[in-house]
Coordinates of C-alpha atoms and ligand atoms in Angstrom, one line a residue:
M1299 CA 69.0 43.0 0.0
A1300 CA 65.8 41.7 -1.3
S1301 CA 66.2 38.0 -2.2
H1302 CA 64.9 36.9 -5.7
R1303 CA 62.4 34.0 -5.1
R1304 CA 61.4 32.0 -8.2
S1305 CA 57.6 31.5 -8.5
P1306 CA 56.6 27.7 -8.3
V1307 CA 53.6 28.3 -10.6
K1308 CA 55.4 28.7 -13.9
P1309 CA 57.2 25.2 -14.0
L1310 CA 53.9 23.6 -13.0
I1311 CA 52.1 25.1 -16.0
I1312 CA 54.9 24.0 -18.3
A1313 CA 54.7 20.4 -16.9
L1314 CA 50.9 20.3 -17.3
A1315 CA 51.1 21.5 -20.9
L1316 CA 53.6 18.8 -21.7
V1317 CA 51.4 16.0 -20.2
L1318 CA 48.4 17.3 -22.1
A1319 CA 50.3 17.3 -25.3
L1320 CA 51.4 13.6 -24.9
P1321 CA 49.4 10.8 -26.6
A1322 CA 47.2 8.7 -24.2
P1323 CA 49.1 5.9 -22.6
A1324 CA 49.0 2.6 -24.5
S1325 CA 47.5 0.8 -21.5
A1326 CA 44.1 2.6 -21.8
G1327 CA 42.4 -0.7 -22.7
P1328 CA 42.1 -2.5 -26.1
R1329 CA 41.9 -0.3 -29.0
P1330 CA 38.5 0.1 -30.7
P1331 CA 37.8 -2.8 -33.2
R1332 CA 38.4 -1.9 -36.8
D1333 CA 35.6 -4.2 -38.1
L1334 CA 33.1 -6.9 -37.0
R1335 CA 35.6 -9.7 -37.1
E1336 CA 37.9 -7.9 -34.7
L1337 CA 34.8 -7.0 -32.5
A1338 CA 33.8 -10.7 -32.5
H1339 CA 37.3 -11.7 -31.3
Q1340 CA 37.5 -9.0 -28.6
Q1341 CA 34.0 -9.8 -27.2
G1342 CA 34.3 -13.6 -27.5
I1343 CA 31.3 -14.1 -29.7
K1344 CA 30.6 -15.2 -33.2
I1345 CA 29.3 -12.5 -35.5
G1346 CA 27.5 -13.9 -38.5
S1347 CA 25.4 -13.1 -41.6
A1348 CA 22.9 -14.9 -43.8
V1349 CA 24.4 -15.4 -47.2
N1350 CA 22.7 -14.8 -50.5
I1351 CA 24.3 -17.5 -52.6
A1352 CA 23.9 -15.7 -56.0
A1353 CA 25.6 -12.6 -54.6
L1354 CA 28.4 -14.8 -53.1
R1355 CA 29.0 -16.3 -56.5
D1356 CA 28.6 -13.2 -58.7
E1357 CA 29.5 -10.1 -56.8
A1358 CA 33.1 -9.7 -55.8
D1359 CA 32.5 -6.7 -53.4
Y1360 CA 29.8 -8.7 -51.6
R1361 CA 32.0 -11.7 -51.3
K1362 CA 35.0 -9.7 -50.1
M1363 CA 32.9 -7.9 -47.4
L1364 CA 31.3 -11.1 -46.2
N1365 CA 34.6 -12.9 -45.9
H1366 CA 36.4 -10.0 -44.3
Q1367 CA 33.8 -9.0 -41.7
F1368 CA 32.1 -12.2 -40.5
T1369 CA 33.1 -15.2 -38.4
H1370 CA 29.9 -17.1 -38.9
V1371 CA 27.5 -17.7 -41.8
T1372 CA 24.0 -19.0 -42.4
A1373 CA 22.5 -20.0 -45.8
E1374 CA 19.6 -17.6 -46.4
N1375 CA 17.9 -20.2 -48.8
A1376 CA 20.5 -22.7 -50.1
M1377 CA 19.9 -25.3 -47.4
K1378 CA 16.2 -25.3 -47.4
W1379 CA 14.3 -28.4 -48.5
E1380 CA 13.1 -26.9 -51.9
S1381 CA 16.7 -26.0 -52.6
V1382 CA 18.4 -29.3 -51.8
E1383 CA 15.7 -31.7 -53.0
P1384 CA 13.6 -30.0 -55.6
E1385 CA 12.6 -33.4 -57.0
R1386 CA 12.0 -36.5 -55.0
G1387 CA 15.3 -38.3 -54.5
R1388 CA 17.3 -35.8 -56.7
Y1389 CA 19.6 -33.8 -54.4
T1390 CA 21.2 -30.6 -55.6
W1391 CA 24.0 -29.7 -53.2
A1392 CA 26.0 -27.4 -55.3
D1393 CA 24.9 -24.1 -53.7
A1394 CA 25.0 -25.4 -50.1
D1395 CA 28.4 -27.1 -50.7
A1396 CA 29.8 -23.8 -52.2
L1397 CA 28.7 -21.9 -49.1
V1398 CA 30.3 -24.4 -46.7
H1399 CA 33.5 -24.5 -48.7
N1400 CA 33.7 -20.7 -48.9
A1401 CA 33.1 -20.5 -45.1
H1402 CA 35.9 -22.9 -44.3
R1403 CA 38.3 -21.1 -46.5
N1404 CA 37.6 -17.9 -44.7
R1405 CA 37.6 -19.2 -41.1
Q1406 CA 33.9 -18.9 -40.7
R1407 CA 31.7 -21.4 -38.8
V1408 CA 28.3 -22.4 -40.3
R1409 CA 24.7 -22.5 -39.1
G1410 CA 22.6 -25.0 -41.0
H1411 CA 19.2 -23.5 -41.8
T1412 CA 16.8 -25.3 -41.7
L1413 CA 15.8 -29.0 -41.4
V1414 CA 12.0 -28.8 -40.5
W1415 CA 9.9 -25.9 -41.6
H1416 CA 6.5 -25.3 -43.0
N1417 CA 7.8 -23.0 -45.7
Q1418 CA 9.9 -23.5 -48.9
L1419 CA 9.0 -27.2 -49.1
P1420 CA 9.3 -28.8 -52.6
A1421 CA 6.0 -29.1 -54.5
W1422 CA 6.4 -32.9 -54.8
L1423 CA 6.2 -33.1 -51.0
T1424 CA 3.3 -30.7 -50.3
E1425 CA 1.3 -31.9 -53.3
G1426 CA 1.9 -35.5 -52.4
V1427 CA 0.7 -35.0 -48.9
A1428 CA -2.3 -32.9 -50.1
D1429 CA -3.5 -35.5 -52.6
G1430 CA -2.9 -38.5 -50.3
S1431 CA -0.3 -40.1 -52.5
I1432 CA 2.2 -39.7 -49.6
T1433 CA 0.7 -41.4 -46.5
P1434 CA 1.5 -40.2 -43.0
R1435 CA 3.7 -43.3 -42.5
E1436 CA 5.6 -42.5 -45.6
L1437 CA 5.9 -38.9 -44.6
K1438 CA 7.7 -39.8 -41.4
G1439 CA 10.2 -41.8 -43.4
I1440 CA 10.7 -39.0 -45.8
L1441 CA 11.4 -36.5 -43.0
R1442 CA 13.8 -38.9 -41.3
D1443 CA 15.7 -39.5 -44.6
H1444 CA 15.8 -35.8 -45.3
I1445 CA 17.3 -34.9 -41.9
T1446 CA 19.7 -37.8 -41.9
T1447 CA 20.9 -37.2 -45.5
Q1448 CA 21.5 -33.5 -45.0
V1449 CA 23.0 -33.6 -41.6
R1450 CA 25.3 -36.5 -42.5
R1451 CA 26.5 -34.7 -45.6
Y1452 CA 27.8 -31.8 -43.5
K1453 CA 28.9 -33.8 -40.5
G1454 CA 31.7 -31.9 -38.7
K1455 CA 31.2 -28.9 -40.9
I1456 CA 28.2 -27.3 -39.4
R1457 CA 28.5 -25.8 -35.9
A1458 CA 24.7 -25.5 -35.3
W1459 CA 21.6 -26.6 -37.0
D1460 CA 18.2 -24.9 -36.9
V1461 CA 16.4 -28.3 -36.5
V1462 CA 12.9 -27.0 -36.2
N1463 CA 11.9 -23.5 -37.4
E1464 CA 8.9 -21.5 -36.4
V1465 CA 6.8 -24.4 -34.9
V1466 CA 4.8 -22.2 -32.6
E1467 CA 2.0 -19.8 -33.7
E1468 CA 1.5 -16.3 -32.3
D1469 CA -1.3 -17.4 -30.0
G1470 CA 1.0 -20.0 -28.4
S1471 CA -0.5 -23.1 -30.1
L1472 CA 1.7 -25.5 -32.1
R1473 CA 1.8 -24.5 -35.7
Q1474 CA -0.7 -26.3 -38.0
S1475 CA 1.9 -27.5 -40.5
I1476 CA 1.9 -30.7 -42.5
W1477 CA 4.2 -32.1 -39.9
L1478 CA 1.9 -31.5 -36.9
T1479 CA -1.2 -32.5 -38.9
H1480 CA 0.1 -35.7 -40.3
L1481 CA 2.7 -36.8 -37.7
G1482 CA 1.5 -35.3 -34.5
P1483 CA 3.6 -33.3 -32.0
G1484 CA 6.1 -36.1 -31.7
Y1485 CA 7.8 -35.0 -35.0
I1486 CA 9.7 -32.4 -33.0
A1487 CA 11.5 -34.8 -30.7
D1488 CA 12.0 -37.2 -33.6
A1489 CA 13.7 -34.5 -35.7
F1490 CA 16.2 -33.7 -32.9
R1491 CA 16.9 -37.4 -32.3
W1492 CA 17.5 -38.1 -36.0
A1493 CA 19.7 -35.0 -36.4
H1494 CA 21.8 -35.9 -33.3
R1495 CA 22.3 -39.4 -34.6
A1496 CA 23.6 -38.0 -37.9
D1497 CA 26.1 -35.6 -36.3
P1498 CA 26.5 -36.0 -32.5
H1499 CA 28.7 -32.9 -32.2
A1500 CA 26.4 -30.4 -33.9
K1501 CA 24.5 -28.0 -31.6
L1502 CA 20.8 -28.5 -32.3
Y1503 CA 18.5 -25.5 -32.1
I1504 CA 14.8 -24.6 -32.0
N1505 CA 14.5 -21.3 -33.9
D1506 CA 11.7 -18.8 -34.0
Y1507 CA 10.6 -15.1 -34.5
N1508 CA 8.7 -12.9 -32.0
I1509 CA 10.0 -15.0 -29.1
E1510 CA 11.8 -11.7 -28.2
W1511 CA 8.6 -10.3 -26.8
N1512 CA 5.4 -12.3 -27.5
A1513 CA 4.3 -13.9 -24.2
P1514 CA 2.2 -16.8 -25.5
K1515 CA 4.9 -17.8 -28.0
I1516 CA 7.6 -17.5 -25.3
E1517 CA 5.7 -19.6 -22.8
T1518 CA 4.9 -22.4 -25.3
T1519 CA 8.5 -22.5 -26.5
F1520 CA 9.7 -22.5 -23.0
S1521 CA 7.5 -25.5 -22.0
L1522 CA 8.4 -27.3 -25.2
V1523 CA 12.1 -27.0 -24.5
K1524 CA 11.6 -28.0 -20.9
D1525 CA 9.6 -31.1 -21.9
L1526 CA 12.1 -32.1 -24.6
K1527 CA 15.0 -31.8 -22.1
A1528 CA 13.0 -33.8 -19.5
Q1529 CA 12.5 -36.6 -22.1
G1530 CA 16.3 -36.6 -22.8
V1531 CA 15.9 -35.2 -26.3
P1532 CA 19.1 -33.8 -27.7
I1533 CA 18.2 -30.1 -27.9
H1534 CA 21.0 -27.6 -27.2
G1535 CA 20.0 -24.1 -28.2
V1536 CA 17.3 -21.5 -28.7
G1537 CA 17.6 -19.2 -31.7
F1538 CA 15.9 -15.8 -31.6
Q1539 CA 15.4 -14.6 -35.1
G1540 CA 15.1 -10.9 -34.2
H1541 CA 13.3 -9.5 -37.2
L1542 CA 12.6 -6.0 -35.7
G1543 CA 11.2 -2.7 -37.0
I1544 CA 11.8 0.8 -35.6
Q1545 CA 8.1 1.5 -35.9
Y1546 CA 7.7 -1.0 -33.0
D1547 CA 9.3 -0.6 -29.6
Y1548 CA 12.5 -2.4 -29.0
P1549 CA 11.8 -5.7 -27.1
A1550 CA 13.0 -4.4 -23.8
D1551 CA 12.8 -7.7 -21.9
W1552 CA 14.8 -9.6 -24.5
A1553 CA 17.9 -10.2 -22.3
N1554 CA 15.6 -11.7 -19.5
V1555 CA 13.9 -14.0 -22.0
M1556 CA 17.3 -15.2 -23.2
R1557 CA 18.3 -15.8 -19.5
R1558 CA 15.2 -17.9 -18.9
F1559 CA 16.1 -20.2 -21.7
A1560 CA 19.8 -20.2 -20.7
G1561 CA 18.5 -21.4 -17.3
L1562 CA 17.2 -24.5 -19.0
G1563 CA 20.8 -25.2 -20.1
M1564 CA 20.3 -23.8 -23.6
E1565 CA 22.9 -22.1 -25.7
I1566 CA 21.4 -18.8 -27.1
A1567 CA 21.9 -17.2 -30.5
I1568 CA 20.4 -14.2 -32.3
T1569 CA 20.0 -15.9 -35.6
E1570 CA 18.4 -13.5 -38.1
L1571 CA 18.6 -9.9 -36.8
D1572 CA 17.5 -7.1 -39.0
V1573 CA 15.8 -3.8 -38.2
R1574 CA 13.5 -2.5 -40.9
M1575 CA 12.0 1.0 -41.2
V1576 CA 9.2 2.6 -43.2
L1577 CA 10.8 4.3 -46.2
P1578 CA 12.1 6.9 -46.9
V1579 CA 15.3 6.7 -45.0
T1580 CA 16.1 9.7 -42.8
P1581 CA 19.1 10.4 -40.5
E1582 CA 16.7 10.2 -37.5
K1583 CA 15.5 6.7 -38.5
L1584 CA 19.0 5.5 -39.1
A1585 CA 20.0 6.7 -35.6
T1586 CA 17.0 4.9 -34.1
Q1587 CA 17.9 1.8 -36.1
A1588 CA 21.5 2.0 -34.8
G1589 CA 20.2 2.0 -31.3
Y1590 CA 18.2 -1.2 -31.9
Y1591 CA 21.3 -3.0 -33.3
R1592 CA 23.4 -1.7 -30.4
R1593 CA 20.9 -2.9 -27.8
A1594 CA 20.5 -6.3 -29.5
L1595 CA 24.3 -6.9 -29.3
T1596 CA 24.5 -5.5 -25.8
D1597 CA 21.6 -7.9 -24.7
C1598 CA 23.3 -10.9 -26.2
L1599 CA 26.6 -10.0 -24.6
S1600 CA 25.0 -9.6 -21.2
V1601 CA 23.9 -13.3 -21.3
K1602 CA 26.8 -15.7 -20.9
A1603 CA 25.1 -18.4 -22.9
C1604 CA 24.6 -16.1 -26.0
K1605 CA 27.3 -17.3 -28.3
E1606 CA 26.3 -16.0 -31.8
F1607 CA 25.0 -12.7 -33.2
T1608 CA 23.9 -13.2 -36.8
V1609 CA 22.2 -10.6 -39.1
W1610 CA 19.8 -11.6 -41.8
G1611 CA 21.9 -10.2 -44.6
F1612 CA 24.5 -7.4 -44.2
T1613 CA 23.5 -5.1 -47.1
D1614 CA 20.4 -3.4 -48.2
R1615 CA 21.3 -4.6 -51.7
H1616 CA 20.1 -8.0 -50.8
S1617 CA 17.4 -8.1 -48.1
W1618 CA 14.2 -10.0 -47.9
V1619 CA 12.4 -7.0 -46.3
P1620 CA 11.3 -4.9 -49.4
G1621 CA 9.8 -8.0 -51.0
W1622 CA 7.7 -8.8 -48.0
F1623 CA 6.7 -5.5 -46.3
D1624 CA 5.3 -2.9 -48.7
G1625 CA 7.1 0.4 -48.3
E1626 CA 9.6 -0.8 -45.8
G1627 CA 13.3 -1.6 -46.2
A1628 CA 16.8 -0.4 -45.3
A1629 CA 17.0 -3.0 -42.6
C1630 CA 20.7 -3.9 -42.8
L1631 CA 24.1 -2.7 -41.5
L1632 CA 25.4 -1.5 -44.8
D1633 CA 23.6 0.3 -47.6
E1634 CA 23.2 -0.9 -51.2
N1635 CA 26.7 0.3 -52.1
L1636 CA 28.1 -1.6 -49.0
A1637 CA 28.8 1.7 -47.2
P1638 CA 28.5 1.4 -43.5
K1639 CA 25.4 2.9 -41.9
P1640 CA 25.2 4.3 -38.3
A1641 CA 24.1 0.8 -37.1
Y1642 CA 27.4 -0.7 -38.2
R1643 CA 29.4 2.0 -36.3
A1644 CA 27.1 1.5 -33.3
L1645 CA 28.0 -2.2 -33.2
L1646 CA 31.7 -1.4 -33.2
G1647 CA 31.2 0.8 -30.2
V1648 CA 29.6 -1.9 -28.0
R1649 CA 31.8 -3.1 -25.1
A1650 CA 30.3 -5.6 -22.8
R1651 CA 32.4 -8.7 -22.2
Ligands
G3I334 O1 14.2 -19.3 -56.3 C1 13.1 -18.5 -56.9 C2 13.4 -18.1 -58.2 O2 13.6 -19.2 -59.0 C3 12.3 -17.2 -58.7 O3 12.6 -16.6 -60.0 C4 12.0 -16.0 -57.8 C5 10.9 -15.2 -58.2 O4 10.2 -14.7 -57.1 O5 11.7 -16.6 -56.5 C6 12.8 -17.4 -56.0 O6 12.4 -17.8 -54.7 C7 12.4 -16.9 -53.7 C8 13.4 -17.4 -52.6 O7 13.3 -16.5 -51.5 C9 14.8 -17.4 -53.1 O8 15.3 -16.1 -53.5 C10 11.0 -16.8 -53.1 O9 10.2 -16.2 -54.1 C11 11.0 -15.9 -51.9 O10 9.7 -16.0 -51.3 C12 12.1 -16.5 -50.9 O11 12.1 -15.7 -49.7 C13 12.8 -16.2 -48.6 C14 11.9 -16.4 -47.5 O12 12.6 -16.8 -46.3 C15 10.8 -17.5 -47.8 O13 10.0 -17.7 -46.7 C16 13.8 -15.1 -48.3 O14 14.8 -14.9 -49.3 C17 14.5 -15.4 -47.0 O15 15.3 -14.4 -46.5 C18 13.5 -15.8 -45.9 O16 14.1 -16.2 -44.7 C19 13.3 -16.5 -43.6 C20 14.0 -17.5 -42.8 O17 14.4 -18.6 -43.6 C21 13.2 -18.0 -41.6 N1 12.9 -16.8 -40.8 C22 12.2 -15.7 -41.5 C23 13.1 -15.3 -42.7 C24 12.5 -14.1 -43.3 O18 11.3 -14.4 -43.9

């Protein structure tokens, strides 16, 4: 009598089909972040945006998006000298105060921008220096008072200050500002010392553009930071602005440059990232732009000292780019209607830490 042997193949196929039909096990790693705030928490980094104060005040959708997505903010203009002291001795803090208040209500840390710059200075100051009615000696006192007054006002409320902004030229020389011309290079160390005295816990930064790739600028900034450290000047961080454009190559060595400054004991931040393009917008350009944003975040996350990743505005509705570069724009993560662009989704896909 022939015995009836059951084939082992059929039950195997059934088992395999069942396994394939099951959802992936819950232990497959953290789920993808739903937004930038969740990404920031997962990756252990602060993700910030510059804030347009008028939009924060007047546009509910802008306000909601900013407060929901970001864990860090920088005033785009509201803390600059011309904004806080438009007339000599008359301070106007309303906008800066509103920004700091909104940040704290929404669990966001704040970068103060900026104490010493050659731009957006009030006319009373530049004209006074130009016509000689403000002497160099007086100018030094004015700078010390400005720094002390502003840093003290926000003591304990500002995580990091851009103490000096853009003090190096493209050719690696120190910038010929009213500060260098009338006070000499010592104004830089003085600025850090005065800021530190006014808030000993704030992280004090030097901040600049093109130090992502421009060798003369990088070398001078590096020597400057090294010298300041050697003199015991309280400098704690280097801010890379990161104003990029897809018509130029991505700064491929950026992570190494960050590492060099980290080697001097500096905290690192990307402080003003945006990635502009020559208009019109095309799907190809948006894809390239997404790659730049993704690489910038990946570079930052690859350097342990990089603690903050801030974009210079999050929506094309409010961006400095079209006003400054003829025929260029679309530099931000969200479009004019606050719809996410490929760059936004690319950031959510970055896993590094
Ligand atoms: O406040 C006046 C307003 O009263 C006037 O009606 C209007 C007309 O043009 O101008 C307003 O001032 C403008 C100001 O932004 C505030 O909106 C200035 O014209 C305009 O030049 C100024 O531009 C700012 C720029 O810095 C000045 O250098 C941009 O918004 C700001 O995004 C940009 O930010 C800088 C960082 O601070 C440092 N790194 C580079 C970055 C981009 O340039």
